[in-house]
Amino acid sequence: MKEQNHPQLYRWLKDRIRRSPGGKITFAQYMESVLYHPEFGYYSTYQTEIGKSGDYFTSASLGADFAQLLARQWVQMWQILRCPTPFSVVEMGAGTGYMAADVLRELETYDVDFFQSLDYRIVEKSPGLRQIQKQNLAPWLEEKPRVHWCNWADLDSIQGCFFSNELVDAFPVHLVVRSGEKLQEVFVTLDNQDNVVEVLGELSTQKLAQYFEHLGIDLCSDAYPEGYRTEVNLAMLDWLEAIASHLERGYAIAIDYGYTAQRYYQPGRTMGTLQCYTRHHRHDCPYINIGYQDITAHVDFTSLEQEGKRWGLEPLGFTDQGLFLMALGLGDRLAALSESSLSITELFSRRDALHQLIDPLGLGGFKVLIQGKGLSEQEKGNVLKGLAHP
């Protein structure tokens, strides 16, 4: 794809930089702008395509299996909580809505009682994606709607499960760099030719230094080289607080690519994890294709666990996606293919999709963090099916 910038977004961005104090903005503000500008951002327009013809794959784009297996995990959660009505599933960042459609289609026949109790809600900040979701979920919006869209302010205290899949990796991140004996932050400014460029400066907030203090990691120690560069996702901490404040009783599931803090911030990872995607081409330059490319960073799951505890979310399990899905029955689906009536082409296609979901070098290596709140000791004693593997 030829390098290009969204013209309106690029003009708006440069104007914002000029009007900002010191003529610069943090990288987190830059990332927020190019991904989430309400009119021109990557996620706010129809530039976002998922799957073979788009910029990247997700587990949900490989077929219905991912959603169907997750739906069965939610049924067990409902049963553990003694079948409350309503049981709310809050999907945060629902993409095209296909996964929600697969979930609802599965539950209509798999467990009618649970389906009748289900209150499916979607928190989605992108106007463009909301419109696509409503189109794809139209069958469940007639007569008695099964899906509702809401903002955080609309949510009451709920019983059920908050869920995200490949959401946290797209939160805006701050970039920090070791410079001598201190940390500096990456800011975005304009050069003499009016091009977007980076510049280092003092930390915009002490929360960045506190982040590493809480982890017990000193990026300015002798273990880390000069110029060591990495990301800090402060937005995910606020997001987790919002989840905890609305979850009265139930679960939170976060599925994403990432590491524990010790792996994430290891000294050898000198340039962090920030990456960009355009038409399945991955690179590390966030200052091209502005408005036309995805920008992501891996998730620090240690901080998610630690921050969750602060707000009453107790860690119940942390595992790989491949193991999680196998425990929920994906292995049985693979075994059943040998007895299916599919054509050779269909058989290979379906087998390939299932294998991609559990490939440890791909989607199967994604991490699954499950946290709980308001659970009794007896309820916590019930092992979730997705975590019941050797």
mmCIF file of C-alpha atoms in Angstrom:
data_model
loop_
_atom_site.group_PDB
_atom_site.id
_atom_site.type_symbol
_atom_site.label_atom_id
_atom_site.label_comp_id
_atom_site.label_asym_id
_atom_site.label_seq_id
_atom_site.Cartn_x
_atom_site.Cartn_y
_atom_site.Cartn_z
ATOM 1 C CA MET A 1 0.000 0.000 0.000
ATOM 2 C CA LYS A 2 1.361 3.399 -0.986
ATOM 3 C CA GLU A 3 2.166 5.577 2.005
ATOM 4 C CA GLN A 4 -0.435 8.298 2.525
ATOM 5 C CA ASN A 5 -2.076 10.287 5.289
ATOM 6 C CA HIS A 6 -5.747 11.034 5.796
ATOM 7 C CA PRO A 7 -5.745 14.675 4.616
ATOM 8 C CA GLN A 8 -8.379 16.045 7.009
ATOM 9 C CA LEU A 9 -6.987 14.154 9.990
ATOM 10 C CA TYR A 10 -3.435 15.243 9.173
ATOM 11 C CA ARG A 11 -4.466 18.911 9.002
ATOM 12 C CA TRP A 12 -6.418 18.628 12.257
ATOM 13 C CA LEU A 13 -3.510 16.860 13.967
ATOM 14 C CA LYS A 14 -0.957 19.479 12.978
ATOM 15 C CA ASP A 15 -3.274 22.239 14.137
ATOM 16 C CA ARG A 16 -3.699 20.503 17.492
ATOM 17 C CA ILE A 17 0.088 20.209 17.903
ATOM 18 C CA ARG A 18 0.582 23.920 17.108
ATOM 19 C CA ARG A 19 -2.045 24.927 19.678
ATOM 20 C CA SER A 20 -0.680 22.652 22.426
ATOM 21 C CA PRO A 21 1.642 23.932 25.181
ATOM 22 C CA GLY A 22 5.195 24.015 23.859
ATOM 23 C CA GLY A 23 3.944 23.020 20.412
ATOM 24 C CA LYS A 24 3.968 19.329 21.301
ATOM 25 C CA ILE A 25 1.698 16.527 22.508
ATOM 26 C CA THR A 26 2.460 13.228 24.212
ATOM 27 C CA PHE A 27 2.642 10.119 22.056
ATOM 28 C CA ALA A 28 -0.461 8.883 23.908
ATOM 29 C CA GLN A 29 -2.340 11.977 22.736
ATOM 30 C CA TYR A 30 -1.039 11.419 19.218
ATOM 31 C CA MET A 31 -2.148 7.771 19.229
ATOM 32 C CA GLU A 32 -5.553 8.738 20.652
ATOM 33 C CA SER A 33 -5.983 11.280 17.855
ATOM 34 C CA VAL A 34 -5.026 9.120 14.880
ATOM 35 C CA LEU A 35 -6.996 6.085 16.061
ATOM 36 C CA TYR A 36 -10.052 7.609 17.735
ATOM 37 C CA HIS A 37 -10.735 11.072 16.284
ATOM 38 C CA PRO A 38 -14.561 10.998 16.114
ATOM 39 C CA GLU A 39 -14.693 11.790 12.394
ATOM 40 C CA PHE A 40 -11.355 10.891 10.840
ATOM 41 C CA GLY A 41 -9.636 8.405 13.155
ATOM 42 C CA TYR A 42 -8.740 4.893 12.028
ATOM 43 C CA TYR A 43 -11.380 3.256 14.242
ATOM 44 C CA SER A 44 -13.982 5.950 13.615
ATOM 45 C CA THR A 45 -14.147 5.566 9.834
ATOM 46 C CA TYR A 46 -14.714 2.665 7.494
ATOM 47 C CA GLN A 47 -10.958 2.179 7.123
ATOM 48 C CA THR A 48 -11.114 -0.561 9.757
ATOM 49 C CA GLU A 49 -11.277 -3.955 8.054
ATOM 50 C CA ILE A 50 -10.716 -7.215 9.869
ATOM 51 C CA GLY A 51 -9.806 -10.517 8.263
ATOM 52 C CA LYS A 52 -8.184 -11.587 5.024
ATOM 53 C CA SER A 53 -9.079 -8.401 3.135
ATOM 54 C CA GLY A 54 -8.270 -6.071 6.009
ATOM 55 C CA ASP A 55 -5.294 -5.018 8.079
ATOM 56 C CA TYR A 56 -5.190 -7.873 10.596
ATOM 57 C CA PHE A 57 -6.891 -11.069 11.792
ATOM 58 C CA THR A 58 -8.697 -11.596 15.077
ATOM 59 C CA SER A 59 -9.857 -14.865 16.609
ATOM 60 C CA ALA A 60 -13.478 -13.936 15.934
ATOM 61 C CA SER A 61 -12.766 -13.348 12.224
ATOM 62 C CA LEU A 62 -11.766 -17.003 11.693
ATOM 63 C CA GLY A 63 -15.275 -18.394 12.119
ATOM 64 C CA ALA A 64 -17.880 -18.953 14.811
ATOM 65 C CA ASP A 65 -15.914 -21.376 17.001
ATOM 66 C CA PHE A 66 -14.215 -18.748 19.143
ATOM 67 C CA ALA A 67 -17.537 -17.100 20.005
ATOM 68 C CA GLN A 68 -19.353 -20.407 20.515
ATOM 69 C CA LEU A 69 -16.791 -21.666 23.008
ATOM 70 C CA LEU A 70 -16.798 -18.364 24.891
ATOM 71 C CA ALA A 71 -20.596 -18.524 25.049
ATOM 72 C CA ARG A 72 -20.348 -21.891 26.802
ATOM 73 C CA GLN A 73 -17.966 -20.378 29.342
ATOM 74 C CA TRP A 74 -20.522 -17.674 30.060
ATOM 75 C CA VAL A 75 -23.220 -20.305 30.588
ATOM 76 C CA GLN A 76 -21.081 -21.937 33.278
ATOM 77 C CA MET A 77 -20.435 -18.568 34.907
ATOM 78 C CA TRP A 78 -24.197 -17.954 35.000
ATOM 79 C CA GLN A 79 -24.714 -21.337 36.624
ATOM 80 C CA ILE A 80 -22.005 -20.687 39.237
ATOM 81 C CA LEU A 81 -23.730 -17.410 40.138
ATOM 82 C CA ARG A 82 -26.986 -19.372 40.609
ATOM 83 C CA CYS A 83 -28.602 -18.267 37.366
ATOM 84 C CA PRO A 84 -29.317 -14.563 37.938
ATOM 85 C CA THR A 85 -31.718 -12.713 35.647
ATOM 86 C CA PRO A 86 -30.478 -10.668 33.983
ATOM 87 C CA PHE A 87 -26.970 -11.970 33.432
ATOM 88 C CA SER A 88 -25.117 -9.163 31.665
ATOM 89 C CA VAL A 89 -22.343 -9.786 29.178
ATOM 90 C CA VAL A 90 -20.637 -6.464 28.462
ATOM 91 C CA GLU A 91 -18.450 -6.663 25.380
ATOM 92 C CA MET A 92 -16.022 -3.748 25.236
ATOM 93 C CA GLY A 93 -14.893 -2.978 21.699
ATOM 94 C CA ALA A 94 -17.013 -5.351 19.613
ATOM 95 C CA GLY A 95 -15.326 -4.866 16.241
ATOM 96 C CA THR A 96 -17.754 -5.628 13.449
ATOM 97 C CA GLY A 97 -20.258 -7.310 15.772
ATOM 98 C CA TYR A 98 -19.793 -10.703 14.141
ATOM 99 C CA MET A 99 -18.643 -12.289 17.390
ATOM 100 C CA ALA A 100 -21.712 -11.052 19.240
ATOM 101 C CA ALA A 101 -23.886 -12.449 16.438
ATOM 102 C CA ASP A 102 -22.147 -15.827 16.679
ATOM 103 C CA VAL A 103 -22.655 -15.834 20.461
ATOM 104 C CA LEU A 104 -26.376 -15.069 20.211
ATOM 105 C CA ARG A 105 -26.924 -17.569 17.413
ATOM 106 C CA GLU A 106 -25.228 -20.282 19.480
ATOM 107 C CA LEU A 107 -27.093 -19.547 22.694
ATOM 108 C CA GLU A 108 -30.518 -19.553 21.037
ATOM 109 C CA THR A 109 -30.194 -23.325 20.744
ATOM 110 C CA TYR A 110 -27.415 -24.330 23.170
ATOM 111 C CA ASP A 111 -29.097 -23.022 26.333
ATOM 112 C CA VAL A 112 -32.504 -21.401 25.941
ATOM 113 C CA ASP A 113 -32.822 -20.551 29.643
ATOM 114 C CA PHE A 114 -29.519 -18.691 29.633
ATOM 115 C CA PHE A 115 -30.467 -16.939 26.404
ATOM 116 C CA GLN A 116 -33.674 -15.697 28.015
ATOM 117 C CA SER A 117 -31.652 -14.353 30.956
ATOM 118 C CA LEU A 118 -28.953 -12.763 28.804
ATOM 119 C CA ASP A 119 -28.522 -8.998 28.719
ATOM 120 C CA TYR A 120 -25.879 -8.381 26.005
ATOM 121 C CA ARG A 121 -24.377 -4.917 26.032
ATOM 122 C CA ILE A 122 -21.720 -3.347 23.848
ATOM 123 C CA VAL A 123 -19.465 -0.466 24.884
ATOM 124 C CA GLU A 124 -18.114 0.967 21.632
ATOM 125 C CA LYS A 125 -16.673 4.467 21.199
ATOM 126 C CA SER A 126 -16.321 4.349 17.401
ATOM 127 C CA PRO A 127 -19.438 5.720 15.622
ATOM 128 C CA GLY A 128 -18.485 3.922 12.426
ATOM 129 C CA LEU A 129 -18.118 0.559 14.139
ATOM 130 C CA ARG A 130 -21.361 1.046 16.074
ATOM 131 C CA GLN A 131 -23.203 1.448 12.781
ATOM 132 C CA ILE A 132 -21.608 -1.711 11.354
ATOM 133 C CA GLN A 133 -22.413 -3.635 14.538
ATOM 134 C CA LYS A 134 -26.077 -2.636 14.403
ATOM 135 C CA GLN A 135 -26.306 -3.806 10.797
ATOM 136 C CA ASN A 136 -24.750 -7.190 11.604
ATOM 137 C CA LEU A 137 -26.861 -7.658 14.739
ATOM 138 C CA ALA A 138 -30.147 -6.572 13.166
ATOM 139 C CA PRO A 139 -31.902 -9.960 13.739
ATOM 140 C CA TRP A 140 -31.555 -9.476 17.513
ATOM 141 C CA LEU A 141 -32.767 -5.883 17.558
ATOM 142 C CA GLU A 142 -36.392 -6.526 16.552
ATOM 143 C CA GLU A 143 -39.359 -6.813 18.936
ATOM 144 C CA LYS A 144 -37.534 -7.608 22.197
ATOM 145 C CA PRO A 145 -33.964 -6.379 21.564
ATOM 146 C CA ARG A 146 -31.246 -8.689 22.869
ATOM 147 C CA VAL A 147 -28.385 -6.237 22.371
ATOM 148 C CA HIS A 148 -27.980 -2.732 23.710
ATOM 149 C CA TRP A 149 -25.256 -0.144 23.129
ATOM 150 C CA CYS A 150 -24.139 1.977 26.009
ATOM 151 C CA ASN A 151 -21.470 4.286 27.324
ATOM 152 C CA TRP A 152 -19.755 3.792 30.661
ATOM 153 C CA ALA A 153 -21.999 6.437 32.185
ATOM 154 C CA ASP A 154 -25.073 4.408 31.177
ATOM 155 C CA LEU A 155 -24.019 1.261 33.024
ATOM 156 C CA ASP A 156 -25.518 0.450 36.399
ATOM 157 C CA SER A 157 -24.121 -2.147 38.784
ATOM 158 C CA ILE A 158 -24.315 -5.477 36.993
ATOM 159 C CA GLN A 159 -24.052 -9.177 37.606
ATOM 160 C CA GLY A 160 -22.376 -11.024 34.802
ATOM 161 C CA CYS A 161 -19.161 -10.718 32.819
ATOM 162 C CA PHE A 162 -17.173 -7.912 31.261
ATOM 163 C CA PHE A 163 -15.306 -9.134 28.186
ATOM 164 C CA SER A 164 -12.697 -7.766 25.790
ATOM 165 C CA ASN A 165 -10.839 -9.384 22.902
ATOM 166 C CA GLU A 166 -7.876 -7.535 21.416
ATOM 167 C CA LEU A 167 -9.014 -4.230 22.874
ATOM 168 C CA VAL A 168 -6.419 -3.208 25.449
ATOM 169 C CA ASP A 169 -3.583 -3.442 22.902
ATOM 170 C CA ALA A 170 -5.174 -0.528 21.023
ATOM 171 C CA PHE A 171 -5.373 1.818 24.014
ATOM 172 C CA PRO A 172 -3.146 4.889 23.599
ATOM 173 C CA VAL A 173 0.235 4.376 25.260
ATOM 174 C CA HIS A 174 2.882 6.730 26.555
ATOM 175 C CA LEU A 175 6.427 6.137 25.281
ATOM 176 C CA VAL A 176 9.345 6.502 27.692
ATOM 177 C CA VAL A 177 13.087 6.384 27.046
ATOM 178 C CA ARG A 178 16.044 5.928 29.386
ATOM 179 C CA SER A 179 18.167 9.053 29.059
ATOM 180 C CA GLY A 180 21.160 9.000 31.362
ATOM 181 C CA GLU A 181 20.005 8.537 34.930
ATOM 182 C CA LYS A 182 16.366 9.408 34.332
ATOM 183 C CA LEU A 183 13.328 8.548 32.249
ATOM 184 C CA GLN A 184 12.162 10.936 29.574
ATOM 185 C CA GLU A 185 8.979 10.838 27.555
ATOM 186 C CA VAL A 186 8.456 10.860 23.796
ATOM 187 C CA PHE A 187 6.454 13.840 22.545
ATOM 188 C CA VAL A 188 5.217 14.557 19.019
ATOM 189 C CA THR A 189 5.899 17.936 17.436
ATOM 190 C CA LEU A 190 6.442 19.545 14.010
ATOM 191 C CA ASP A 191 9.814 20.243 12.395
ATOM 192 C CA ASN A 192 10.745 23.216 10.214
ATOM 193 C CA GLN A 193 9.187 21.520 7.180
ATOM 194 C CA ASP A 194 5.910 20.980 9.071
ATOM 195 C CA ASN A 195 6.484 17.221 9.343
ATOM 196 C CA VAL A 196 5.415 15.204 12.373
ATOM 197 C CA VAL A 197 8.516 14.228 14.386
ATOM 198 C CA GLU A 198 9.480 13.029 17.855
ATOM 199 C CA VAL A 199 11.186 14.967 20.614
ATOM 200 C CA LEU A 200 12.143 13.944 24.165
ATOM 201 C CA GLY A 201 11.028 15.852 27.250
ATOM 202 C CA GLU A 202 10.278 15.593 30.939
ATOM 203 C CA LEU A 203 7.579 13.104 31.964
ATOM 204 C CA SER A 204 4.105 14.538 31.426
ATOM 205 C CA THR A 205 2.826 12.846 34.587
ATOM 206 C CA GLN A 206 4.415 11.222 37.606
ATOM 207 C CA LYS A 207 2.053 8.296 37.064
ATOM 208 C CA LEU A 208 4.612 7.031 34.533
ATOM 209 C CA ALA A 209 7.357 6.784 37.150
ATOM 210 C CA GLN A 210 4.912 5.345 39.689
ATOM 211 C CA TYR A 211 3.908 2.666 37.193
ATOM 212 C CA PHE A 212 7.400 1.163 37.276
ATOM 213 C CA GLU A 213 7.741 1.700 41.023
ATOM 214 C CA HIS A 214 4.645 -0.464 41.564
ATOM 215 C CA LEU A 215 6.209 -3.167 39.394
ATOM 216 C CA GLY A 216 9.569 -2.960 41.162
ATOM 217 C CA ILE A 217 11.353 -2.223 37.875
ATOM 218 C CA ASP A 218 14.086 0.408 37.521
ATOM 219 C CA LEU A 219 14.641 1.227 33.858
ATOM 220 C CA CYS A 220 17.581 3.477 34.792
ATOM 221 C CA SER A 221 19.543 0.684 36.467
ATOM 222 C CA ASP A 222 22.714 -0.745 34.921
ATOM 223 C CA ALA A 223 20.675 -3.658 33.551
ATOM 224 C CA TYR A 224 19.079 -1.388 30.929
ATOM 225 C CA PRO A 225 21.024 0.212 28.068
ATOM 226 C CA GLU A 226 21.042 3.912 27.280
ATOM 227 C CA GLY A 227 18.158 4.752 24.952
ATOM 228 C CA TYR A 228 16.018 1.835 26.174
ATOM 229 C CA ARG A 229 12.498 2.574 24.930
ATOM 230 C CA THR A 230 9.171 1.102 25.955
ATOM 231 C CA GLU A 231 5.471 1.790 26.472
ATOM 232 C CA VAL A 232 3.230 2.529 29.447
ATOM 233 C CA ASN A 233 -0.501 1.926 29.095
ATOM 234 C CA LEU A 234 -2.036 4.222 31.705
ATOM 235 C CA ALA A 235 -5.395 4.104 29.908
ATOM 236 C CA MET A 236 -5.850 0.426 30.772
ATOM 237 C CA LEU A 237 -5.626 1.251 34.483
ATOM 238 C CA ASP A 238 -8.523 3.716 34.220
ATOM 239 C CA TRP A 239 -10.424 1.168 32.111
ATOM 240 C CA LEU A 240 -10.010 -1.516 34.751
ATOM 241 C CA GLU A 241 -11.201 0.856 37.462
ATOM 242 C CA ALA A 242 -14.331 1.518 35.378
ATOM 243 C CA ILE A 243 -14.997 -2.215 35.061
ATOM 244 C CA ALA A 244 -14.599 -2.761 38.799
ATOM 245 C CA SER A 245 -16.857 0.158 39.641
ATOM 246 C CA HIS A 246 -19.710 -1.295 37.557
ATOM 247 C CA LEU A 247 -19.254 -5.016 38.292
ATOM 248 C CA GLU A 248 -21.211 -5.858 41.416
ATOM 249 C CA ARG A 249 -20.775 -9.605 41.134
ATOM 250 C CA GLY A 250 -19.245 -11.751 38.441
ATOM 251 C CA TYR A 251 -16.259 -11.922 36.140
ATOM 252 C CA ALA A 252 -13.980 -9.988 33.808
ATOM 253 C CA ILE A 253 -12.219 -11.687 30.883
ATOM 254 C CA ALA A 254 -9.447 -9.929 28.955
ATOM 255 C CA ILE A 255 -7.934 -11.690 25.934
ATOM 256 C CA ASP A 256 -5.015 -10.031 24.196
ATOM 257 C CA TYR A 257 -1.406 -10.400 23.163
ATOM 258 C CA GLY A 258 1.044 -9.475 25.854
ATOM 259 C CA TYR A 259 3.387 -10.597 28.592
ATOM 260 C CA THR A 260 3.949 -10.533 32.304
ATOM 261 C CA ALA A 261 5.825 -7.393 33.360
ATOM 262 C CA GLN A 262 9.162 -9.201 33.757
ATOM 263 C CA ARG A 263 8.994 -10.420 30.154
ATOM 264 C CA TYR A 264 7.570 -7.180 28.817
ATOM 265 C CA TYR A 265 10.238 -4.967 30.342
ATOM 266 C CA GLN A 266 13.197 -7.280 29.981
ATOM 267 C CA PRO A 267 16.459 -5.415 29.186
ATOM 268 C CA GLY A 268 16.819 -7.068 25.785
ATOM 269 C CA ARG A 269 13.518 -5.638 24.514
ATOM 270 C CA THR A 270 15.186 -2.313 23.780
ATOM 271 C CA MET A 271 12.541 -0.848 21.448
ATOM 272 C CA GLY A 272 9.389 -1.965 23.234
ATOM 273 C CA THR A 273 6.467 -3.646 21.462
ATOM 274 C CA LEU A 274 4.805 -0.838 19.501
ATOM 275 C CA GLN A 275 3.783 -1.971 16.031
ATOM 276 C CA CYS A 276 1.611 -0.844 13.137
ATOM 277 C CA TYR A 277 -0.524 -2.821 10.693
ATOM 278 C CA THR A 278 -1.603 -1.960 7.170
ATOM 279 C CA ARG A 279 -3.007 -4.691 4.892
ATOM 280 C CA HIS A 280 -1.299 -7.385 6.994
ATOM 281 C CA HIS A 281 2.017 -5.573 6.649
ATOM 282 C CA ARG A 282 3.589 -5.022 10.051
ATOM 283 C CA HIS A 283 6.107 -2.257 10.710
ATOM 284 C CA ASP A 284 7.168 0.051 13.545
ATOM 285 C CA CYS A 285 6.626 3.572 12.167
ATOM 286 C CA PRO A 286 3.479 5.201 13.576
ATOM 287 C CA TYR A 287 4.034 8.468 11.671
ATOM 288 C CA ILE A 288 3.061 7.245 8.203
ATOM 289 C CA ASN A 289 -0.345 6.259 6.826
ATOM 290 C CA ILE A 290 -1.915 8.500 9.478
ATOM 291 C CA GLY A 291 -5.554 7.511 9.816
ATOM 292 C CA TYR A 292 -5.086 4.489 7.559
ATOM 293 C CA GLN A 293 -3.218 2.087 9.831
ATOM 294 C CA ASP A 294 -3.657 0.374 13.169
ATOM 295 C CA ILE A 295 -1.212 1.096 16.007
ATOM 296 C CA THR A 296 -0.897 -1.318 18.913
ATOM 297 C CA ALA A 297 1.298 -2.285 21.839
ATOM 298 C CA HIS A 298 1.416 -5.493 23.846
ATOM 299 C CA VAL A 299 -0.406 -5.699 27.175
ATOM 300 C CA ASP A 300 1.334 -5.803 30.545
ATOM 301 C CA PHE A 301 -0.829 -8.403 32.303
ATOM 302 C CA THR A 302 1.005 -8.046 35.616
ATOM 303 C CA SER A 303 -0.238 -4.468 35.901
ATOM 304 C CA LEU A 304 -3.757 -5.587 34.968
ATOM 305 C CA GLU A 305 -3.672 -8.097 37.827
ATOM 306 C CA GLN A 306 -2.180 -5.659 40.319
ATOM 307 C CA GLU A 307 -4.556 -2.832 39.435
ATOM 308 C CA GLY A 308 -7.487 -5.244 39.515
ATOM 309 C CA LYS A 309 -6.691 -6.216 43.092
ATOM 310 C CA ARG A 310 -6.651 -2.553 44.043
ATOM 311 C CA TRP A 311 -10.278 -2.266 42.885
ATOM 312 C CA GLY A 312 -11.511 -5.594 44.242
ATOM 313 C CA LEU A 313 -10.983 -7.739 41.143
ATOM 314 C CA GLU A 314 -9.422 -11.007 42.267
ATOM 315 C CA PRO A 315 -7.311 -12.957 39.746
ATOM 316 C CA LEU A 316 -8.902 -16.349 39.068
ATOM 317 C CA GLY A 317 -6.691 -17.574 36.244
ATOM 318 C CA PHE A 318 -4.102 -16.586 33.649
ATOM 319 C CA THR A 319 -3.473 -18.869 30.688
ATOM 320 C CA ASP A 320 -2.808 -19.067 26.949
ATOM 321 C CA GLN A 321 -5.720 -18.745 24.547
ATOM 322 C CA GLY A 322 -4.894 -22.096 22.965
ATOM 323 C CA LEU A 323 -5.160 -23.912 26.306
ATOM 324 C CA PHE A 324 -8.290 -21.948 27.212
ATOM 325 C CA LEU A 325 -10.107 -22.929 24.007
ATOM 326 C CA MET A 326 -8.947 -26.540 24.157
ATOM 327 C CA ALA A 327 -10.355 -26.813 27.683
ATOM 328 C CA LEU A 328 -13.661 -25.457 26.391
ATOM 329 C CA GLY A 329 -13.900 -28.125 23.702
ATOM 330 C CA LEU A 330 -11.952 -27.026 20.645
ATOM 331 C CA GLY A 331 -10.026 -30.305 20.675
ATOM 332 C CA ASP A 332 -13.298 -32.203 20.358
ATOM 333 C CA ARG A 333 -14.193 -30.098 17.347
ATOM 334 C CA LEU A 334 -10.888 -30.928 15.692
ATOM 335 C CA ALA A 335 -11.395 -34.641 16.357
ATOM 336 C CA ALA A 336 -14.919 -34.533 14.923
ATOM 337 C CA LEU A 337 -13.642 -33.257 11.584
ATOM 338 C CA SER A 338 -12.506 -36.756 10.626
ATOM 339 C CA GLU A 339 -16.138 -37.874 10.636
ATOM 340 C CA SER A 340 -17.634 -34.795 8.973
ATOM 341 C CA SER A 341 -19.246 -34.692 5.556
ATOM 342 C CA LEU A 342 -17.369 -31.591 4.463
ATOM 343 C CA SER A 343 -15.632 -31.459 1.115
ATOM 344 C CA ILE A 344 -11.847 -31.688 1.101
ATOM 345 C CA THR A 345 -11.572 -27.935 0.522
ATOM 346 C CA GLU A 346 -14.020 -27.122 3.324
ATOM 347 C CA LEU A 347 -12.336 -29.627 5.638
ATOM 348 C CA PHE A 348 -8.870 -28.131 5.157
ATOM 349 C CA SER A 349 -10.225 -24.595 5.546
ATOM 350 C CA ARG A 350 -12.017 -25.403 8.796
ATOM 351 C CA ARG A 351 -9.089 -27.367 10.197
ATOM 352 C CA ASP A 352 -6.754 -24.474 9.377
ATOM 353 C CA ALA A 353 -9.049 -21.984 11.152
ATOM 354 C CA LEU A 354 -9.201 -24.144 14.291
ATOM 355 C CA HIS A 355 -5.445 -24.646 14.306
ATOM 356 C CA GLN A 356 -4.879 -20.890 13.994
ATOM 357 C CA LEU A 357 -6.926 -20.345 17.151
ATOM 358 C CA ILE A 358 -4.567 -22.564 19.165
ATOM 359 C CA ASP A 359 -1.244 -21.981 17.367
ATOM 360 C CA PRO A 360 1.177 -21.033 20.193
ATOM 361 C CA LEU A 361 3.152 -18.841 17.781
ATOM 362 C CA GLY A 362 0.013 -16.965 16.754
ATOM 363 C CA LEU A 363 -3.448 -16.451 18.219
ATOM 364 C CA GLY A 364 -3.057 -19.442 20.518
ATOM 365 C CA GLY A 365 -0.245 -17.640 22.294
ATOM 366 C CA PHE A 366 -2.512 -14.748 23.267
ATOM 367 C CA LYS A 367 -3.123 -14.467 26.999
ATOM 368 C CA VAL A 368 -6.400 -14.881 28.863
ATOM 369 C CA LEU A 369 -6.808 -13.150 32.216
ATOM 370 C CA ILE A 370 -9.939 -13.909 34.246
ATOM 371 C CA GLN A 371 -10.768 -11.878 37.332
ATOM 372 C CA GLY A 372 -13.724 -12.066 39.690
ATOM 373 C CA LYS A 373 -15.535 -9.736 42.051
ATOM 374 C CA GLY A 374 -18.148 -10.274 44.735
ATOM 375 C CA LEU A 375 -17.862 -14.072 44.592
ATOM 376 C CA SER A 376 -18.411 -16.264 47.633
ATOM 377 C CA GLU A 377 -15.740 -18.762 48.637
ATOM 378 C CA GLN A 378 -17.959 -21.525 47.305
ATOM 379 C CA GLU A 379 -18.358 -19.758 43.955
ATOM 380 C CA LYS A 380 -14.621 -19.186 43.694
ATOM 381 C CA GLY A 381 -14.128 -22.894 44.367
ATOM 382 C CA ASN A 382 -15.855 -23.777 41.093
ATOM 383 C CA VAL A 383 -13.080 -24.112 38.513
ATOM 384 C CA LEU A 384 -13.993 -22.382 35.268
ATOM 385 C CA LYS A 385 -14.014 -24.767 32.320
ATOM 386 C CA GLY A 386 -11.595 -22.630 30.326
ATOM 387 C CA LEU A 387 -9.060 -22.900 33.125
ATOM 388 C CA ALA A 388 -9.540 -26.635 33.753
ATOM 389 C CA HIS A 389 -6.518 -27.925 31.862
ATOM 390 C CA PRO A 390 -3.497 -29.901 33.133
#
